[in-house]
Structure formats: C-alpha cells, structure tokens
PDB file of N, CA, C and O in Angstrom:
ATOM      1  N   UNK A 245     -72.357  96.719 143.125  1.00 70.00           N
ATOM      2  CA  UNK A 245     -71.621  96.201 141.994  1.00 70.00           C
ATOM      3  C   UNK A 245     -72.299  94.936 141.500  1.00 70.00           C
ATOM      4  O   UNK A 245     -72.869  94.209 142.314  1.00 70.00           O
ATOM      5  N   UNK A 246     -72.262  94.590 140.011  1.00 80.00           N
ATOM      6  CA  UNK A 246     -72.939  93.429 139.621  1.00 80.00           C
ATOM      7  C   UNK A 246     -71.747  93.128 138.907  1.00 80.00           C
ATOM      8  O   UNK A 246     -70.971  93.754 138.185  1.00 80.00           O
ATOM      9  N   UNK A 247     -71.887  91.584 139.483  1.00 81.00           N
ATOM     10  CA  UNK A 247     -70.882  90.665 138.924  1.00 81.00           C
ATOM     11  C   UNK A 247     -70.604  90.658 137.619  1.00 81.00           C
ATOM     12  O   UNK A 247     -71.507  91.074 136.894  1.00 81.00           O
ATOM     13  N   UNK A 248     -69.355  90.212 136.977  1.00 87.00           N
ATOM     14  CA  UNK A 248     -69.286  90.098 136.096  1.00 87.00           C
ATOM     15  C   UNK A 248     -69.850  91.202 134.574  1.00 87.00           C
ATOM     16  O   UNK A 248     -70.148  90.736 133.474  1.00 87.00           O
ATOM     17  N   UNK A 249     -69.861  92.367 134.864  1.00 88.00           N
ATOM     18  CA  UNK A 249     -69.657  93.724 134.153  1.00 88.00           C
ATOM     19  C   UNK A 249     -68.820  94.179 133.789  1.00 88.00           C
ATOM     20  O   UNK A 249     -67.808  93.855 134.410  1.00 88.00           O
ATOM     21  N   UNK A 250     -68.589  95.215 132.587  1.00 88.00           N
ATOM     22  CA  UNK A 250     -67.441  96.054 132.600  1.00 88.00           C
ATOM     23  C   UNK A 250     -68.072  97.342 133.547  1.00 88.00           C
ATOM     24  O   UNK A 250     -69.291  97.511 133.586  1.00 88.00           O
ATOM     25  N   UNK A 251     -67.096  98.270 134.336  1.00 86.00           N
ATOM     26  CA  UNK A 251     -67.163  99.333 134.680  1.00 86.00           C
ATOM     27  C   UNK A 251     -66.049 100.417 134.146  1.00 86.00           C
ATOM     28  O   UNK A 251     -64.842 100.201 134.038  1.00 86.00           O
ATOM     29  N   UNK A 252     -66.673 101.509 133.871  1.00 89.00           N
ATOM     30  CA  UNK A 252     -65.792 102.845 133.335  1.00 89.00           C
ATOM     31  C   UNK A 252     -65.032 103.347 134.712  1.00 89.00           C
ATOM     32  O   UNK A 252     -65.677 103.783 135.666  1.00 89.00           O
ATOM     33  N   UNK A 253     -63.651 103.245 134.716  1.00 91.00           N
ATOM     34  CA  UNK A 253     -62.744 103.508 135.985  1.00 91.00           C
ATOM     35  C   UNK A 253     -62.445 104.679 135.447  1.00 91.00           C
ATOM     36  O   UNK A 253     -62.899 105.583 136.149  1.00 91.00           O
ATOM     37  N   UNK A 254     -61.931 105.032 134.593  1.00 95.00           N
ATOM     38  CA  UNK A 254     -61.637 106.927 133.819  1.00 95.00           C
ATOM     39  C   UNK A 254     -62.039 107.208 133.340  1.00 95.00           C
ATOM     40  O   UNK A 254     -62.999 106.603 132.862  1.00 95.00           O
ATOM     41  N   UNK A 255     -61.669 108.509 132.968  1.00 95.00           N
ATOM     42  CA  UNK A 255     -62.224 109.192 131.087  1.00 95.00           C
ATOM     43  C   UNK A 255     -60.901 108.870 130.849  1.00 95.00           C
ATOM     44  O   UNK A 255     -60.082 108.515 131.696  1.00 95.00           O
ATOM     45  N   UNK A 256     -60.692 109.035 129.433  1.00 94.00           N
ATOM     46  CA  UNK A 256     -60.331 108.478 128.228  1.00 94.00           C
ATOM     47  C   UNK A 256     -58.435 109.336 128.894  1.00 94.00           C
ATOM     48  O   UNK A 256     -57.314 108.968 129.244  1.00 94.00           O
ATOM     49  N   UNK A 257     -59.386 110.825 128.657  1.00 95.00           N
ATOM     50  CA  UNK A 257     -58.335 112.101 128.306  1.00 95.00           C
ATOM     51  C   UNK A 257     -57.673 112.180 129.764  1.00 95.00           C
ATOM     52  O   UNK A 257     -56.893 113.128 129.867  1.00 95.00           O
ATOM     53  N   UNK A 258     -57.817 111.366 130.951  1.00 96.00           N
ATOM     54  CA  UNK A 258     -57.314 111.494 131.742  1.00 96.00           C
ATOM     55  C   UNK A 258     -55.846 110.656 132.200  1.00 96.00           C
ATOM     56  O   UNK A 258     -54.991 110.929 133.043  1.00 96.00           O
ATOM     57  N   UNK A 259     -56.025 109.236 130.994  1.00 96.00           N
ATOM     58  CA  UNK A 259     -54.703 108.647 130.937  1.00 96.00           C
ATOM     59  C   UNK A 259     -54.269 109.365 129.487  1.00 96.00           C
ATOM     60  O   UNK A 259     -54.926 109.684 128.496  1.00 96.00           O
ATOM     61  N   UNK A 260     -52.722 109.476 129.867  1.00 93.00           N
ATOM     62  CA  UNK A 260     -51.604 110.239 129.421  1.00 93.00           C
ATOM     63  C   UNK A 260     -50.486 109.370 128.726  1.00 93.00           C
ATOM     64  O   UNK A 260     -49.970 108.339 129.158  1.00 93.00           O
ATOM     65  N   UNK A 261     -50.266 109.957 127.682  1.00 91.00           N
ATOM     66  CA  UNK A 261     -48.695 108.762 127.170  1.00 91.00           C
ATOM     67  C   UNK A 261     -47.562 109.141 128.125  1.00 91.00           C
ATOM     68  O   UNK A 261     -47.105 110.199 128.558  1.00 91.00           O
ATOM     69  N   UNK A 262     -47.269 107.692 128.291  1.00 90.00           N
ATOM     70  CA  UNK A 262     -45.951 108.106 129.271  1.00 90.00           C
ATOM     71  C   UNK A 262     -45.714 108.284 130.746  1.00 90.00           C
ATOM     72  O   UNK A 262     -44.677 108.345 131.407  1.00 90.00           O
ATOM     73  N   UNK A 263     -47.091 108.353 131.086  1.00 94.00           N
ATOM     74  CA  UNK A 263     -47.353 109.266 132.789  1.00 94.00           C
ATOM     75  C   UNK A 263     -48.492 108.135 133.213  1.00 94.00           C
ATOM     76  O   UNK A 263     -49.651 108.028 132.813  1.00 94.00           O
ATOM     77  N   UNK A 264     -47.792 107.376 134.111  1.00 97.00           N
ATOM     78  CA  UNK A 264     -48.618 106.607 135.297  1.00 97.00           C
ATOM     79  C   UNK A 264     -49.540 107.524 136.015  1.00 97.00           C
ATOM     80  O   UNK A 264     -49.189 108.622 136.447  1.00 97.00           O
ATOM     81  N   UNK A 265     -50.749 107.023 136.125  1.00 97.00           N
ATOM     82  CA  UNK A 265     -51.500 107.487 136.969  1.00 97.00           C
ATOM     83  C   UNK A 265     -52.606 106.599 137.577  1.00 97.00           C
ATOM     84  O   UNK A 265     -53.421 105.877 137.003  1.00 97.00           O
ATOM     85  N   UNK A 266     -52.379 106.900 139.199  1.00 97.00           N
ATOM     86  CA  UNK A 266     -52.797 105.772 140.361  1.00 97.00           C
ATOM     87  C   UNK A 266     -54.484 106.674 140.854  1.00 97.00           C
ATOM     88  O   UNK A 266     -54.869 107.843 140.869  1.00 97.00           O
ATOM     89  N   UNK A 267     -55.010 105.480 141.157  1.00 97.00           N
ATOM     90  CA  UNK A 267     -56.312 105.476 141.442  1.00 97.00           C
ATOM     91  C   UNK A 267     -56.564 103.965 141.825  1.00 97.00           C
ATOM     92  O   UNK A 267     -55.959 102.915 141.606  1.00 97.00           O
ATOM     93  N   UNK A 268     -58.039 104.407 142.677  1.00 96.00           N
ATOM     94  CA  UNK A 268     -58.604 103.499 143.657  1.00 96.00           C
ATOM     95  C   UNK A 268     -60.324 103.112 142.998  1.00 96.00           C
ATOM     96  O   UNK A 268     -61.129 104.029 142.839  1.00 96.00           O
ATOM     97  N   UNK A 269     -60.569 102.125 142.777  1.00 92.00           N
ATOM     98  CA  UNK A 269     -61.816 101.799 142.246  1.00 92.00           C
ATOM     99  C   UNK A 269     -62.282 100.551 142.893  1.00 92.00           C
ATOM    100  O   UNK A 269     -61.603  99.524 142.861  1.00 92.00           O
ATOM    101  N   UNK A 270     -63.501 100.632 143.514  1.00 87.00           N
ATOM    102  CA  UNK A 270     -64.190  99.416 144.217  1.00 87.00           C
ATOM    103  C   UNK A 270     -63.118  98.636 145.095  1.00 87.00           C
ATOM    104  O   UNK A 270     -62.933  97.421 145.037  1.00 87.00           O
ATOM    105  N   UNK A 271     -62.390  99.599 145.982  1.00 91.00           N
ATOM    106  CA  UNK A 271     -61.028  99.289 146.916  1.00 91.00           C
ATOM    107  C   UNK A 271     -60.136  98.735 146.583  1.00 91.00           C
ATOM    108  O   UNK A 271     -59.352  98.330 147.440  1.00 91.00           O
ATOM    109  N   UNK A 272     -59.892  98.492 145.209  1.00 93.00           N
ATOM    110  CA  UNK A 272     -58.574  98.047 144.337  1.00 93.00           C
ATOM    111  C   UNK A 272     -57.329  99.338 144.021  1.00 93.00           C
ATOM    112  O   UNK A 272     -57.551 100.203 143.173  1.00 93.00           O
ATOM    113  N   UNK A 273     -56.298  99.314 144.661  1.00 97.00           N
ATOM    114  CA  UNK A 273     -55.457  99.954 143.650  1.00 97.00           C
ATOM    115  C   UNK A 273     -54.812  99.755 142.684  1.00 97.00           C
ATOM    116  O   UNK A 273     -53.905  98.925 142.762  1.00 97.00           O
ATOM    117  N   UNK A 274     -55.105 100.574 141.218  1.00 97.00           N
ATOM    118  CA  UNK A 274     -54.452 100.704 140.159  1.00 97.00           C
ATOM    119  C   UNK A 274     -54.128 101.344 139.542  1.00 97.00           C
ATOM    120  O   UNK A 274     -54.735 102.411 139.628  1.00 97.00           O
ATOM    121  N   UNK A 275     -53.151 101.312 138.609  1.00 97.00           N
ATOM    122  CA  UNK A 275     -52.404 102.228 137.621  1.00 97.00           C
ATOM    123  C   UNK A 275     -52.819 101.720 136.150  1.00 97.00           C
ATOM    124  O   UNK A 275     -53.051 100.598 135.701  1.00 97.00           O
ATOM    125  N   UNK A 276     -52.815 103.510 135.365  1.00 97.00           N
ATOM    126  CA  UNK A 276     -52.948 103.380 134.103  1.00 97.00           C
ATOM    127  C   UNK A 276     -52.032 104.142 133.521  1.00 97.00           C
ATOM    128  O   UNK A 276     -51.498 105.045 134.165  1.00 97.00           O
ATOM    129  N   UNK A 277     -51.720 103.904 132.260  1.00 97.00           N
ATOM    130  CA  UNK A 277     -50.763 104.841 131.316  1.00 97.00           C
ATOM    131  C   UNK A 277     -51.367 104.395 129.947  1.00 97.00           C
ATOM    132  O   UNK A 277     -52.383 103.745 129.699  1.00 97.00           O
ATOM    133  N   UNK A 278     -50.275 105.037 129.015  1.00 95.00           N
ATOM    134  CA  UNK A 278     -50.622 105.155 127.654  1.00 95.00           C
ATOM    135  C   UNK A 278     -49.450 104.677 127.530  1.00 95.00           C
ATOM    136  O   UNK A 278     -48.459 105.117 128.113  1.00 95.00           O
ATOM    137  N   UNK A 279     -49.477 103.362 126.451  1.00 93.00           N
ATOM    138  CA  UNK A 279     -48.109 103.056 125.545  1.00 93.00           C
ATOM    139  C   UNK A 279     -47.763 103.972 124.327  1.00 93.00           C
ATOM    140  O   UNK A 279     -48.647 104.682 123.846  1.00 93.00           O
ATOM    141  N   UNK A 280     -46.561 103.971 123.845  1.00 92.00           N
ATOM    142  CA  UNK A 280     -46.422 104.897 122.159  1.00 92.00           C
ATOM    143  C   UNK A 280     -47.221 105.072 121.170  1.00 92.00           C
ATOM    144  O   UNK A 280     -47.464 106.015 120.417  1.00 92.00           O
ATOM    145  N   UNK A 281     -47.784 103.482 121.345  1.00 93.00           N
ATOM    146  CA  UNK A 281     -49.065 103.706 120.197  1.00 93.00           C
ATOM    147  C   UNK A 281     -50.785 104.092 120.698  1.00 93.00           C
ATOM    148  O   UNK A 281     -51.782 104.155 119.978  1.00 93.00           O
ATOM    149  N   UNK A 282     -50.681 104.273 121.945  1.00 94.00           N
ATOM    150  CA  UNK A 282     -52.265 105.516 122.317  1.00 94.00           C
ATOM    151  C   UNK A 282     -52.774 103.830 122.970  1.00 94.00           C
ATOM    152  O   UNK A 282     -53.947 104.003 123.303  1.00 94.00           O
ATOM    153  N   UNK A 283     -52.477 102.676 123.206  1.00 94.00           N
ATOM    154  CA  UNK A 283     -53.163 101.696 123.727  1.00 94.00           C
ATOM    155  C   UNK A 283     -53.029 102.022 125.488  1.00 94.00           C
ATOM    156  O   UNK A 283     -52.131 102.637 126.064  1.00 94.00           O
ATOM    157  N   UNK A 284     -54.435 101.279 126.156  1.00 95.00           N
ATOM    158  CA  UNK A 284     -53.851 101.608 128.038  1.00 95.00           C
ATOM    159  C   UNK A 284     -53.837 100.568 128.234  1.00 95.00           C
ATOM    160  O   UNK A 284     -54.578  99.663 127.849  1.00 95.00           O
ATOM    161  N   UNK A 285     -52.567 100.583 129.169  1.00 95.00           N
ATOM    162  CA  UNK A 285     -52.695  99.511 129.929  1.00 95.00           C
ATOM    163  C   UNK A 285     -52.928  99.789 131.387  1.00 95.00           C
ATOM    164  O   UNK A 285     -52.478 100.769 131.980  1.00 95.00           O
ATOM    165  N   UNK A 286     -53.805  98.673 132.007  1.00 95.00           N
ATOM    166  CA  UNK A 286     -54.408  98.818 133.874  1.00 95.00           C
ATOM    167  C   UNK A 286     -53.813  97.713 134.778  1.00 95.00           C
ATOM    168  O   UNK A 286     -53.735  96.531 134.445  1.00 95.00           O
ATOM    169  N   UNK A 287     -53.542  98.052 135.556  1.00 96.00           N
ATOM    170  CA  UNK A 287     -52.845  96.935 136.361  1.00 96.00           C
ATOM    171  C   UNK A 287     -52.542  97.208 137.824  1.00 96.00           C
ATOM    172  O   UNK A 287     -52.188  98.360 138.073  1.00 96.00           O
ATOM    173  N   UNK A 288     -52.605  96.485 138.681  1.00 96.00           N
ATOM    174  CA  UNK A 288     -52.618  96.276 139.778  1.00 96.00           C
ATOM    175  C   UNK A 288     -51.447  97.217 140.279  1.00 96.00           C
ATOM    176  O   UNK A 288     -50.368  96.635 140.173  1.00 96.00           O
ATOM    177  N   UNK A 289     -51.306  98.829 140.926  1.00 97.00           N
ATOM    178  CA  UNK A 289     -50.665  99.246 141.845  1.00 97.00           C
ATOM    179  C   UNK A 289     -49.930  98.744 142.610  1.00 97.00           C
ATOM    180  O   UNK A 289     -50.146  99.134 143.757  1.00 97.00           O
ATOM    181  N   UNK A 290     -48.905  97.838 142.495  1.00 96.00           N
ATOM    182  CA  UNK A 290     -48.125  97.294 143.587  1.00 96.00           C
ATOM    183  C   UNK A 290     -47.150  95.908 142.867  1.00 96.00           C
ATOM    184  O   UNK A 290     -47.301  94.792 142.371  1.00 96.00           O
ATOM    185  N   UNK A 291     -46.156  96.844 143.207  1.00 95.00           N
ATOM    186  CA  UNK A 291     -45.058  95.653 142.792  1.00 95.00           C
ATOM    187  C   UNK A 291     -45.162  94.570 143.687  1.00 95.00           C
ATOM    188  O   UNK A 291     -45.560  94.499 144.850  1.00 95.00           O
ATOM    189  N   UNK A 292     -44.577  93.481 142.639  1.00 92.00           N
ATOM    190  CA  UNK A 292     -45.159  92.245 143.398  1.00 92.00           C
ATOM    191  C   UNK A 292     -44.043  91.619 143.888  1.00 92.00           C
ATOM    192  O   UNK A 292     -44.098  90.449 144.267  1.00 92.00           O
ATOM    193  N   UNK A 293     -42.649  92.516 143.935  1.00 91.00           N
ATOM    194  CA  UNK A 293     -41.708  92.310 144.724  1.00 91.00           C
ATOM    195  C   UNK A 293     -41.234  92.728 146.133  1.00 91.00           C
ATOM    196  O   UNK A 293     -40.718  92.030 147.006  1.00 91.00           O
ATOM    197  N   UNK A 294     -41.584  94.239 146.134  1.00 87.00           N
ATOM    198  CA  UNK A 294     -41.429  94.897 147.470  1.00 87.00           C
ATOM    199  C   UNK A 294     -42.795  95.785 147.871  1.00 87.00           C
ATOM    200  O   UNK A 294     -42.642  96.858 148.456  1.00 87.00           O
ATOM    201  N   UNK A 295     -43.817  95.413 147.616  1.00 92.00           N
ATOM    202  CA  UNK A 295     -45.277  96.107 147.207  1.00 92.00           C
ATOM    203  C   UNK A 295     -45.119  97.698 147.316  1.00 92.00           C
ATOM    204  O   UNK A 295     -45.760  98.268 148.199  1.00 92.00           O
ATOM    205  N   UNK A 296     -44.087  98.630 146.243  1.00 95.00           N
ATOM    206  CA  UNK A 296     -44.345  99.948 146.262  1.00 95.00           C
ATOM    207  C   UNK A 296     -45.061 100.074 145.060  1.00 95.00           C
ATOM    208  O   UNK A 296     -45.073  99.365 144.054  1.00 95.00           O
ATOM    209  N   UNK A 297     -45.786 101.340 145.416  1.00 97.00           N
ATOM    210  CA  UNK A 297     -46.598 101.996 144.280  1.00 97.00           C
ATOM    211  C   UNK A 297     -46.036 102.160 143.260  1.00 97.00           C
ATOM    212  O   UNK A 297     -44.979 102.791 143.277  1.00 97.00           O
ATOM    213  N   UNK A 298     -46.596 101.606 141.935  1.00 97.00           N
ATOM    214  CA  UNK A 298     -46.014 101.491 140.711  1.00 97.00           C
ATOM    215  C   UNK A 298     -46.093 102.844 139.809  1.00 97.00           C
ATOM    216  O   UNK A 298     -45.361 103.284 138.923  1.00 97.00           O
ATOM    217  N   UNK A 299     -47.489 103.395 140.509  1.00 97.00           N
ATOM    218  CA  UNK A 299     -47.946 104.414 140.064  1.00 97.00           C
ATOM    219  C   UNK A 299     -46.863 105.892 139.953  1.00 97.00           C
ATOM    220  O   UNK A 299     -46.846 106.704 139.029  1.00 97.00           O
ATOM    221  N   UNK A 300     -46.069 105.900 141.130  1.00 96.00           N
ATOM    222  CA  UNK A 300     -44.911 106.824 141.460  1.00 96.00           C
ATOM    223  C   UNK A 300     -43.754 106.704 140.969  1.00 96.00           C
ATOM    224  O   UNK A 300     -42.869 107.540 141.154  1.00 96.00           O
ATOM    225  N   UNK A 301     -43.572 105.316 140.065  1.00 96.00           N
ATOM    226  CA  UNK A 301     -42.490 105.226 138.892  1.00 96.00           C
ATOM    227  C   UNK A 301     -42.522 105.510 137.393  1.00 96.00           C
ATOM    228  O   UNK A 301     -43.322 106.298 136.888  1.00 96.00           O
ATOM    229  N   UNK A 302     -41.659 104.861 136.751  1.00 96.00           N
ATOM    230  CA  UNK A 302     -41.687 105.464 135.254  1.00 96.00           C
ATOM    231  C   UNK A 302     -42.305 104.917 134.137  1.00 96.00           C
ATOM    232  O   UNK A 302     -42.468 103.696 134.119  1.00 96.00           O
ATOM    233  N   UNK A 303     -42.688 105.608 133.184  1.00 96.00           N
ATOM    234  CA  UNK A 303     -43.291 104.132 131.804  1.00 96.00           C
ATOM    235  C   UNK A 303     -41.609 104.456 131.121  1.00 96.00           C
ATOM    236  O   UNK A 303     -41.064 105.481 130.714  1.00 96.00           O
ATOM    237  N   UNK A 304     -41.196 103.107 131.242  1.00 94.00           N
ATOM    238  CA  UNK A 304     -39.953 102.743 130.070  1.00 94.00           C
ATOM    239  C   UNK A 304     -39.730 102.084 129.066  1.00 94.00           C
ATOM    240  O   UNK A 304     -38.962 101.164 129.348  1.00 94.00           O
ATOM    241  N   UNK A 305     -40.052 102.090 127.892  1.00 92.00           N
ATOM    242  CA  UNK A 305     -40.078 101.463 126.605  1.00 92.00           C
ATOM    243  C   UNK A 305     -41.612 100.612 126.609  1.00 92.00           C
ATOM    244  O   UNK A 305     -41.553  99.413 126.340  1.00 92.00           O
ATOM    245  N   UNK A 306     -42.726 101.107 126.855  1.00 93.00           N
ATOM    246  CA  UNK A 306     -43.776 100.960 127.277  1.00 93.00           C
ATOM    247  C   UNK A 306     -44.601 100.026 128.494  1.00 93.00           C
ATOM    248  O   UNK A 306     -45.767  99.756 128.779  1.00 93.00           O
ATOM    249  N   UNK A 307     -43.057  99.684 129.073  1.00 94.00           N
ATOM    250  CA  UNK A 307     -43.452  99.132 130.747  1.00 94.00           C
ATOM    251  C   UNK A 307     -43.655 100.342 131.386  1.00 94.00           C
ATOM    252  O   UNK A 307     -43.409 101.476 130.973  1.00 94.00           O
ATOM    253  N   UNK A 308     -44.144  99.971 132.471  1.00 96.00           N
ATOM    254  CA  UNK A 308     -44.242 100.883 133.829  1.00 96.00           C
ATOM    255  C   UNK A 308     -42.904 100.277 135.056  1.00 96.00           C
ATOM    256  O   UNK A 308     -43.220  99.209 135.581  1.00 96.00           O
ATOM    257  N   UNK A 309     -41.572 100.836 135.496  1.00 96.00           N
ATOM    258  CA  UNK A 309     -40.746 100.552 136.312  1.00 96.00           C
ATOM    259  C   UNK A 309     -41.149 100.920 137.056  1.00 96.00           C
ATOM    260  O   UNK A 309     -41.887 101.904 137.099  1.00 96.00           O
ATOM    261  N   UNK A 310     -40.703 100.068 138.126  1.00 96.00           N
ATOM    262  CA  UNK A 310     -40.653 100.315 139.301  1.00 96.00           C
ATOM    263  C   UNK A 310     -39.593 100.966 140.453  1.00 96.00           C
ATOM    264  O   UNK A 310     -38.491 100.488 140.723  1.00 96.00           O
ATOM    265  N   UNK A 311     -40.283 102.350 141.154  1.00 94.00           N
ATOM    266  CA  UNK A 311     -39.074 103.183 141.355  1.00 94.00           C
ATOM    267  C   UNK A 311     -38.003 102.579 142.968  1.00 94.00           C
ATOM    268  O   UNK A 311     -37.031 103.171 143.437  1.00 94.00           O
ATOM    269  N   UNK A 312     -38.447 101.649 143.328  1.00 93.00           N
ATOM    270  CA  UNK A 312     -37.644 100.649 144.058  1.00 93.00           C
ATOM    271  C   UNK A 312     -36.599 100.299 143.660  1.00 93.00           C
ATOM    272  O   UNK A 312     -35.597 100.935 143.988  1.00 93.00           O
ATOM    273  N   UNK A 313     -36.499  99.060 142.742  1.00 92.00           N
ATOM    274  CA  UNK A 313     -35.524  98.418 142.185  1.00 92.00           C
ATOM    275  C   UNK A 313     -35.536  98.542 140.666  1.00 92.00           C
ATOM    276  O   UNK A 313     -34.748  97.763 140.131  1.00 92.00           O
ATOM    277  N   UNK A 314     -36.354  99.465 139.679  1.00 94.00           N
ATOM    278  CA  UNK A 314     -36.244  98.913 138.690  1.00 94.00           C
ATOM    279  C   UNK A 314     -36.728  98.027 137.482  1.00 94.00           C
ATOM    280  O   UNK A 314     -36.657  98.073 136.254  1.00 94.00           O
ATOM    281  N   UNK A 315     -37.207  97.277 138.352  1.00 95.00           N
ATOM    282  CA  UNK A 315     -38.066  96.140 137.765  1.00 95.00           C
ATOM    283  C   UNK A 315     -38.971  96.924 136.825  1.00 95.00           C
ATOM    284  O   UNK A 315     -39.268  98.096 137.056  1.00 95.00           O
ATOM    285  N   UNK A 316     -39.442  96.187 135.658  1.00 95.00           N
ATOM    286  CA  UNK A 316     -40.154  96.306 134.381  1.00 95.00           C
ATOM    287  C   UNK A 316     -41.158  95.594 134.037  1.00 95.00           C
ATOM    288  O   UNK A 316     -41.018  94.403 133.757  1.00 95.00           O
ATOM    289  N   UNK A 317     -42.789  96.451 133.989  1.00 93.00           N
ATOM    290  CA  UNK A 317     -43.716  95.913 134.338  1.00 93.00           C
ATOM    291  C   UNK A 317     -44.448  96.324 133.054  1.00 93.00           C
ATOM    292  O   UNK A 317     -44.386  97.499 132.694  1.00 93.00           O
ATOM    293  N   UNK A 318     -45.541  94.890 131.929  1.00 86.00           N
ATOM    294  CA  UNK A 318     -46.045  95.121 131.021  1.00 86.00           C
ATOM    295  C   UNK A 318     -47.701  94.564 130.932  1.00 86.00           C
ATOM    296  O   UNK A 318     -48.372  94.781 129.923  1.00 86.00           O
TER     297      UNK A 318
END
C-alpha cells in the first residue's frame, strides 16, 4: 500500500440503493450503501456504541441503523 492514495474498494454496480453491504479492505471493516439520490456513502462497520455490524442493519431515510438499538448512522 502507498500512503496517502485513493484505492478502488468496489465496483460501482455492486453498491445498491437501500442495501448495506459489508466488506473488508486492507483489514478495515466497512459498509457501503446508496442514498435516494445514487450518492455512496463508506464508513466504518461498527457501531460505536455496542460495536455490532452495521452492515446487518437497515438504510433509514438515508442513514444506515443500527440493528442493536436503533441508532442512526450518516
């Protein structure tokens, strides 16, 4: 890995509106989805309250919840 790069973690067509999807890149886990308007957002796999996989919860009004408690992640 060289510092300070961008790296391609997906293809494009593999994040989905609506549908979290978890993956592992350079031993990081993260989640991606699609908001309403086709933008992604990437972010760190793990609630930062009870560290469950964020990836296994819902996108709600273009957060990603968390299927623990709830919590609403943007």
């Amino acid at each position: 890995m060289i510092p300070n790069q961008w790296y391609a973690i997906l293809q494009s067509n593999e994040v989905k509106k609506g549908k979290p999807i978890g993956f592992t890149r350079m031993g990081e886990k993260m989640v991606a989805w699609r908001n309403r308007s086709g933008l992604v957002t990437v972010m760190s796999d793990l609630c930062p309250h009870r560290g469950v996989a964020l990836s296994v919860g819902a996108i709600k009004d273009d957060c990603i919840q968390c299927p623990f408690h709830g919590f609403e992640y943007d």
